[in-house]
């Protein structure tokens, strides 16, 4: 989830206004040119039948560094070619964000341009959200999901994308980015949820989260709550996320939705407890 959810890293930053950095683009340190063939650190895989290939992924990554207008142009061209938004998200935006993250991690792309690129990709999904949800044409399924990052995380782009896939499939989705463990627990107990999906991006909070889940499991509003764990750590340190009472996920967004839905429907009795009248957090 990418949750391995989609394994995307989105760093929040005070991104300068587009007109400011565009004028200085030639002066900004940029160690990598996307017109060359990058070394994909750790590898990036593509589905054999995906219409968007690595060359097109690099074009979007390059456009995301340049400007929001260039990012929109690439996505518009893909739409005109007949690509669905679901494929654009998974095989275009997700893979471009992964490529940017790998280049950033290997110091082939500087911090400023990396943040600019992530911000443009995230903004593109926000702009496409209504059309993306309409493309799914799914009716509400009556299920609710809490989709949460680890405490203190600034990696929210992948969680947002996964949330869009759940919403597209009829789920009511609550996105949360807790500041600390106390906030993490507060969100967990804030409402009735049929499932909670946690995206773990680093190893900094793993022990704290595991300890917190021991208490939370016995105090949740829904006694049949299913807990799923994913994110980058699901593939990097799977053994450390193998917690009692949780399901570890390491799949792309659409498959993750199917796995969670099947697990929840299989494990939940039709005669489960009546949902109490709770107000969502923040209301």
CSV table of C-alpha atoms in Angstrom, one decimal:
chain,number,residue,atom,x,y,z
A,1,UNK,CA,0.0,0.0,0.0
A,2,UNK,CA,2.0,1.7,-1.6
A,3,UNK,CA,0.0,1.4,1.7
A,4,UNK,CA,2.3,-0.2,-0.5
A,5,UNK,CA,-0.4,1.5,-1.3
A,6,UNK,CA,1.3,3.1,-4.1
A,7,UNK,CA,4.5,3.7,-2.3
A,8,UNK,CA,4.7,7.4,-3.0
A,9,UNK,CA,6.5,10.0,-0.9
A,10,UNK,CA,5.0,13.4,-0.7
A,11,UNK,CA,6.9,15.9,1.3
A,12,UNK,CA,5.1,18.9,2.6
A,13,UNK,CA,7.0,22.1,2.0
A,14,UNK,CA,6.6,25.8,1.5
A,15,UNK,CA,6.7,25.4,-2.2
A,16,UNK,CA,7.4,28.8,-3.9
A,17,UNK,CA,4.8,30.2,-6.2
A,18,UNK,CA,5.1,28.9,-9.7
A,19,UNK,CA,5.9,32.3,-11.2
A,20,UNK,CA,8.8,32.8,-8.8
A,21,UNK,CA,10.7,29.5,-9.4
A,22,UNK,CA,9.9,29.5,-13.1
A,23,UNK,CA,11.9,32.6,-13.6
A,24,UNK,CA,14.9,31.1,-11.8
A,25,UNK,CA,14.6,27.6,-13.3
A,26,UNK,CA,17.9,27.9,-15.2
A,27,UNK,CA,19.7,28.9,-11.9
A,28,UNK,CA,18.2,26.1,-9.8
A,29,UNK,CA,20.5,23.2,-9.2
A,30,UNK,CA,19.3,20.3,-11.2
A,31,UNK,CA,21.8,17.4,-11.5
A,32,UNK,CA,19.6,15.1,-13.5
A,33,UNK,CA,18.1,15.6,-17.0
A,34,UNK,CA,15.1,13.5,-17.7
A,35,UNK,CA,16.0,13.2,-21.4
A,36,UNK,CA,18.7,10.8,-20.4
A,37,UNK,CA,18.1,7.2,-19.2
A,38,UNK,CA,18.0,7.1,-15.4
A,39,UNK,CA,19.2,4.4,-13.1
A,40,UNK,CA,16.1,3.2,-11.4
A,41,UNK,CA,17.3,2.6,-7.9
A,42,UNK,CA,15.8,-0.7,-6.7
A,43,UNK,CA,14.0,-1.1,-10.0
A,44,UNK,CA,10.6,-0.1,-11.2
A,45,UNK,CA,8.2,-2.7,-12.6
A,46,UNK,CA,5.4,-2.2,-15.2
A,47,UNK,CA,2.5,-4.4,-16.0
A,48,UNK,CA,3.1,-6.0,-19.5
A,49,UNK,CA,-0.1,-4.7,-20.9
A,50,UNK,CA,0.1,-1.2,-19.5
A,51,UNK,CA,-0.1,1.4,-22.3
A,52,UNK,CA,2.1,3.9,-20.4
A,53,UNK,CA,5.7,2.8,-20.7
A,54,UNK,CA,8.8,4.0,-18.9
A,55,UNK,CA,9.6,6.6,-21.6
A,56,UNK,CA,6.2,8.3,-21.0
A,57,UNK,CA,6.7,8.0,-17.2
A,58,UNK,CA,9.9,10.0,-17.6
A,59,UNK,CA,8.1,12.6,-19.7
A,60,UNK,CA,5.6,13.2,-16.9
A,61,UNK,CA,8.3,13.4,-14.3
A,62,UNK,CA,10.1,16.0,-16.4
A,63,UNK,CA,6.9,17.9,-16.9
A,64,UNK,CA,6.1,17.8,-13.2
A,65,UNK,CA,9.5,19.4,-12.4
A,66,UNK,CA,9.0,22.1,-15.1
A,67,UNK,CA,5.5,23.5,-14.3
A,68,UNK,CA,1.9,22.7,-13.6
A,69,UNK,CA,1.0,23.6,-17.1
A,70,UNK,CA,3.4,21.1,-18.6
A,71,UNK,CA,2.1,18.5,-16.2
A,72,UNK,CA,-1.5,19.1,-17.4
A,73,UNK,CA,-0.4,18.9,-21.0
A,74,UNK,CA,1.0,15.4,-20.6
A,75,UNK,CA,-2.1,14.2,-18.7
A,76,UNK,CA,-4.4,15.8,-21.3
A,77,UNK,CA,-2.5,14.1,-24.1
A,78,UNK,CA,-2.8,10.7,-22.4
A,79,UNK,CA,-6.6,11.3,-22.0
A,80,UNK,CA,-6.9,12.2,-25.7
A,81,UNK,CA,-5.1,8.9,-26.5
A,82,UNK,CA,-7.9,7.1,-24.7
A,83,UNK,CA,-6.1,6.3,-21.4
A,84,UNK,CA,-8.5,5.8,-18.4
A,85,UNK,CA,-7.8,7.9,-15.3
A,86,UNK,CA,-7.3,4.7,-13.3
A,87,UNK,CA,-4.4,3.6,-15.6
A,88,UNK,CA,-3.0,7.2,-15.7
A,89,UNK,CA,-3.0,7.2,-11.8
A,90,UNK,CA,-1.4,3.7,-11.4
A,91,UNK,CA,0.9,3.5,-14.5
A,92,UNK,CA,1.6,7.2,-15.0
A,93,UNK,CA,1.4,9.4,-11.9
A,94,UNK,CA,2.3,6.7,-9.4
A,95,UNK,CA,5.3,5.5,-11.4
A,96,UNK,CA,6.5,9.1,-12.1
A,97,UNK,CA,6.3,9.9,-8.4
A,98,UNK,CA,8.3,6.8,-7.6
A,99,UNK,CA,10.9,7.7,-10.2
A,100,UNK,CA,11.2,11.2,-8.8
A,101,UNK,CA,11.6,9.8,-5.3
A,102,UNK,CA,14.3,7.4,-6.4
A,103,UNK,CA,16.2,10.2,-8.1
A,104,UNK,CA,15.8,12.4,-5.1
A,105,UNK,CA,17.0,9.6,-2.8
A,106,UNK,CA,20.1,9.0,-4.9
A,107,UNK,CA,20.8,12.8,-5.0
A,108,UNK,CA,20.2,13.0,-8.8
A,109,UNK,CA,17.4,15.5,-8.2
A,110,UNK,CA,17.6,18.3,-5.7
A,111,UNK,CA,15.2,18.9,-2.8
A,112,UNK,CA,13.5,22.0,-4.3
A,113,UNK,CA,12.7,20.4,-7.7
A,114,UNK,CA,11.6,17.2,-6.0
A,115,UNK,CA,9.1,19.0,-3.9
A,116,UNK,CA,7.9,21.0,-6.9
A,117,UNK,CA,7.3,17.9,-8.9
A,118,UNK,CA,5.5,16.1,-6.1
A,119,UNK,CA,3.3,19.1,-5.5
A,120,UNK,CA,2.3,19.3,-9.2
A,121,UNK,CA,1.5,15.6,-9.3
A,122,UNK,CA,-0.6,15.9,-6.2
A,123,UNK,CA,-2.4,19.0,-7.5
A,124,UNK,CA,-3.1,17.1,-10.8
A,125,UNK,CA,-4.9,14.4,-8.8
A,126,UNK,CA,-6.9,17.0,-6.9
A,127,UNK,CA,-8.0,18.6,-10.1
A,128,UNK,CA,-8.9,15.2,-11.7
A,129,UNK,CA,-10.7,13.9,-8.6
A,130,UNK,CA,-14.3,14.5,-9.7
A,131,UNK,CA,-13.7,13.0,-13.1
A,132,UNK,CA,-11.8,10.1,-11.6
A,133,UNK,CA,-14.7,9.2,-9.2
A,134,UNK,CA,-17.3,9.7,-11.9
A,135,UNK,CA,-15.3,7.3,-14.1
A,136,UNK,CA,-15.8,4.5,-11.5
A,137,UNK,CA,-19.6,5.0,-11.4
A,138,UNK,CA,-19.8,3.0,-8.1
A,139,UNK,CA,-22.7,3.4,-5.7
A,140,UNK,CA,-22.0,3.7,-2.0
A,141,UNK,CA,-21.4,0.3,-0.5
A,142,UNK,CA,-22.1,1.3,3.1
A,143,UNK,CA,-18.5,0.6,4.3
A,144,UNK,CA,-16.2,3.1,5.9
A,145,UNK,CA,-12.4,3.3,6.0
A,146,UNK,CA,-9.9,5.2,8.1
A,147,UNK,CA,-6.8,5.7,5.9
A,148,UNK,CA,-3.9,6.9,8.0
A,149,UNK,CA,-0.2,7.7,7.8
A,150,UNK,CA,2.3,7.0,10.5
A,151,UNK,CA,2.5,9.7,13.2
A,152,UNK,CA,4.5,12.7,12.0
A,153,UNK,CA,4.7,11.6,8.4
A,154,UNK,CA,4.9,14.0,5.6
A,155,UNK,CA,4.4,11.3,3.0
A,156,UNK,CA,0.8,11.8,2.0
A,157,UNK,CA,0.5,11.5,-1.8
A,158,UNK,CA,0.2,7.8,-2.0
A,159,UNK,CA,-2.4,7.8,0.8
A,160,UNK,CA,-4.4,10.3,-1.1
A,161,UNK,CA,-4.3,8.3,-4.3
A,162,UNK,CA,-5.3,5.1,-2.5
A,163,UNK,CA,-8.2,7.0,-0.8
A,164,UNK,CA,-9.4,8.0,-4.3
A,165,UNK,CA,-9.5,4.4,-5.4
A,166,UNK,CA,-11.5,3.4,-2.3
A,167,UNK,CA,-13.9,6.4,-2.8
A,168,UNK,CA,-14.3,5.4,-6.4
A,169,UNK,CA,-15.4,1.9,-5.2
A,170,UNK,CA,-18.1,3.3,-3.0
A,171,UNK,CA,-16.3,3.5,0.4
A,172,UNK,CA,-16.6,6.4,2.8
A,173,UNK,CA,-13.0,7.4,3.4
A,174,UNK,CA,-11.5,9.4,6.2
A,175,UNK,CA,-7.9,10.5,5.6
A,176,UNK,CA,-5.7,11.3,8.6
A,177,UNK,CA,-2.2,12.4,9.2
A,178,UNK,CA,-1.7,12.2,13.0
A,179,UNK,CA,1.0,14.4,14.5
A,180,UNK,CA,2.0,12.0,17.3
A,181,UNK,CA,0.9,8.7,18.9
A,182,UNK,CA,-1.8,10.4,21.0
A,183,UNK,CA,-3.3,11.9,17.9
A,184,UNK,CA,-3.0,8.5,16.2
A,185,UNK,CA,-5.0,6.9,19.0
A,186,UNK,CA,-7.6,9.7,18.9
A,187,UNK,CA,-8.3,9.2,15.2
A,188,UNK,CA,-8.4,5.4,15.6
A,189,UNK,CA,-11.2,5.7,18.2
A,190,UNK,CA,-13.0,8.7,16.6
A,191,UNK,CA,-15.8,6.9,14.7
A,192,UNK,CA,-17.2,3.6,13.5
A,193,UNK,CA,-14.9,2.2,10.8
A,194,UNK,CA,-15.2,-1.1,9.0
A,195,UNK,CA,-11.5,-1.0,8.2
A,196,UNK,CA,-8.3,0.9,9.1
A,197,UNK,CA,-5.4,1.0,6.7
A,198,UNK,CA,-2.1,2.3,7.9
A,199,UNK,CA,0.7,3.5,5.6
A,200,UNK,CA,4.1,3.1,7.2
A,201,UNK,CA,6.8,5.0,5.3
A,202,UNK,CA,9.7,4.8,7.8
A,203,UNK,CA,10.9,2.6,10.7
A,204,UNK,CA,10.8,5.5,13.2
A,205,UNK,CA,7.3,4.8,14.6
A,206,UNK,CA,7.0,1.0,14.1
A,207,UNK,CA,7.5,0.0,17.7
A,208,UNK,CA,5.2,2.8,19.0
A,209,UNK,CA,2.4,1.9,16.5
A,210,UNK,CA,2.6,-1.9,17.4
A,211,UNK,CA,2.3,-1.1,21.1
A,212,UNK,CA,-0.6,1.3,20.5
A,213,UNK,CA,-2.5,-1.3,18.4
A,214,UNK,CA,-2.5,-3.7,21.4
A,215,UNK,CA,-4.6,-1.3,23.4
A,216,UNK,CA,-6.7,0.0,20.4
A,217,UNK,CA,-7.8,-3.4,19.3
A,218,UNK,CA,-9.7,-4.0,22.5
A,219,UNK,CA,-11.2,-0.5,22.6
A,220,UNK,CA,-12.4,0.2,19.1
A,221,UNK,CA,-16.0,1.2,18.4
A,222,UNK,CA,-16.4,-1.6,15.9
A,223,UNK,CA,-15.5,-5.0,17.6
A,224,UNK,CA,-15.1,-6.5,14.1
A,225,UNK,CA,-12.7,-3.8,12.9
A,226,UNK,CA,-10.1,-5.1,10.3
A,227,UNK,CA,-6.7,-3.5,10.4
A,228,UNK,CA,-4.4,-3.4,7.3
A,229,UNK,CA,-0.8,-2.3,7.2
A,230,UNK,CA,1.2,-1.3,4.2
A,231,UNK,CA,3.4,1.5,2.7
A,232,UNK,CA,7.1,1.3,1.8
A,233,UNK,CA,7.9,-0.6,5.0
A,234,UNK,CA,5.6,-3.4,3.9
A,235,UNK,CA,8.1,-4.4,1.2
A,236,UNK,CA,11.3,-3.2,2.9
A,237,UNK,CA,10.7,-4.6,6.4
A,238,UNK,CA,7.7,-7.0,6.1
A,239,UNK,CA,8.7,-9.0,9.2
A,240,UNK,CA,8.5,-6.0,11.5
A,241,UNK,CA,4.9,-5.3,10.3
A,242,UNK,CA,3.7,-8.8,10.9
A,243,UNK,CA,1.5,-7.8,13.8
A,244,UNK,CA,-1.2,-9.9,15.5
A,245,UNK,CA,-4.6,-9.1,14.2
A,246,UNK,CA,-3.5,-7.1,11.2
A,247,UNK,CA,-3.2,-7.9,7.5
A,248,UNK,CA,-0.1,-6.7,5.6
A,249,UNK,CA,-0.6,-5.3,2.1
A,250,UNK,CA,1.9,-5.0,-0.6
A,251,UNK,CA,0.0,-4.4,-3.8
A,252,UNK,CA,-1.1,-1.6,-6.1
A,253,UNK,CA,-4.1,0.6,-5.4
A,254,UNK,CA,-6.9,-1.3,-7.3
A,255,UNK,CA,-5.8,-4.6,-5.9
A,256,UNK,CA,-5.6,-3.3,-2.4
A,257,UNK,CA,-9.2,-2.1,-2.6
A,258,UNK,CA,-10.3,-5.6,-3.7
A,259,UNK,CA,-8.3,-7.3,-0.9
A,260,UNK,CA,-9.7,-5.1,1.8
A,261,UNK,CA,-13.2,-5.4,0.6
A,262,UNK,CA,-13.1,-9.2,0.4
A,263,UNK,CA,-11.5,-9.4,3.9
A,264,UNK,CA,-14.0,-7.1,5.5
A,265,UNK,CA,-17.0,-8.8,3.9
A,266,UNK,CA,-15.7,-12.3,4.8
A,267,UNK,CA,-14.9,-11.5,8.4
A,268,UNK,CA,-17.9,-9.4,9.3
A,269,UNK,CA,-21.1,-11.1,10.4
A,270,UNK,CA,-24.3,-9.7,8.9
A,271,UNK,CA,-25.6,-9.6,12.5
A,272,UNK,CA,-22.7,-7.5,13.8
A,273,UNK,CA,-23.3,-4.7,16.2
A,274,UNK,CA,-25.6,-1.7,15.4
A,275,UNK,CA,-23.6,1.3,14.6
A,276,UNK,CA,-23.8,4.1,17.2
A,277,UNK,CA,-24.7,7.6,16.2
A,278,UNK,CA,-21.2,9.2,16.3
A,279,UNK,CA,-20.2,12.5,14.8
A,280,UNK,CA,-17.1,12.4,12.5
A,281,UNK,CA,-14.0,14.0,14.1
A,282,UNK,CA,-13.9,17.7,13.6
A,283,UNK,CA,-17.6,18.2,13.3
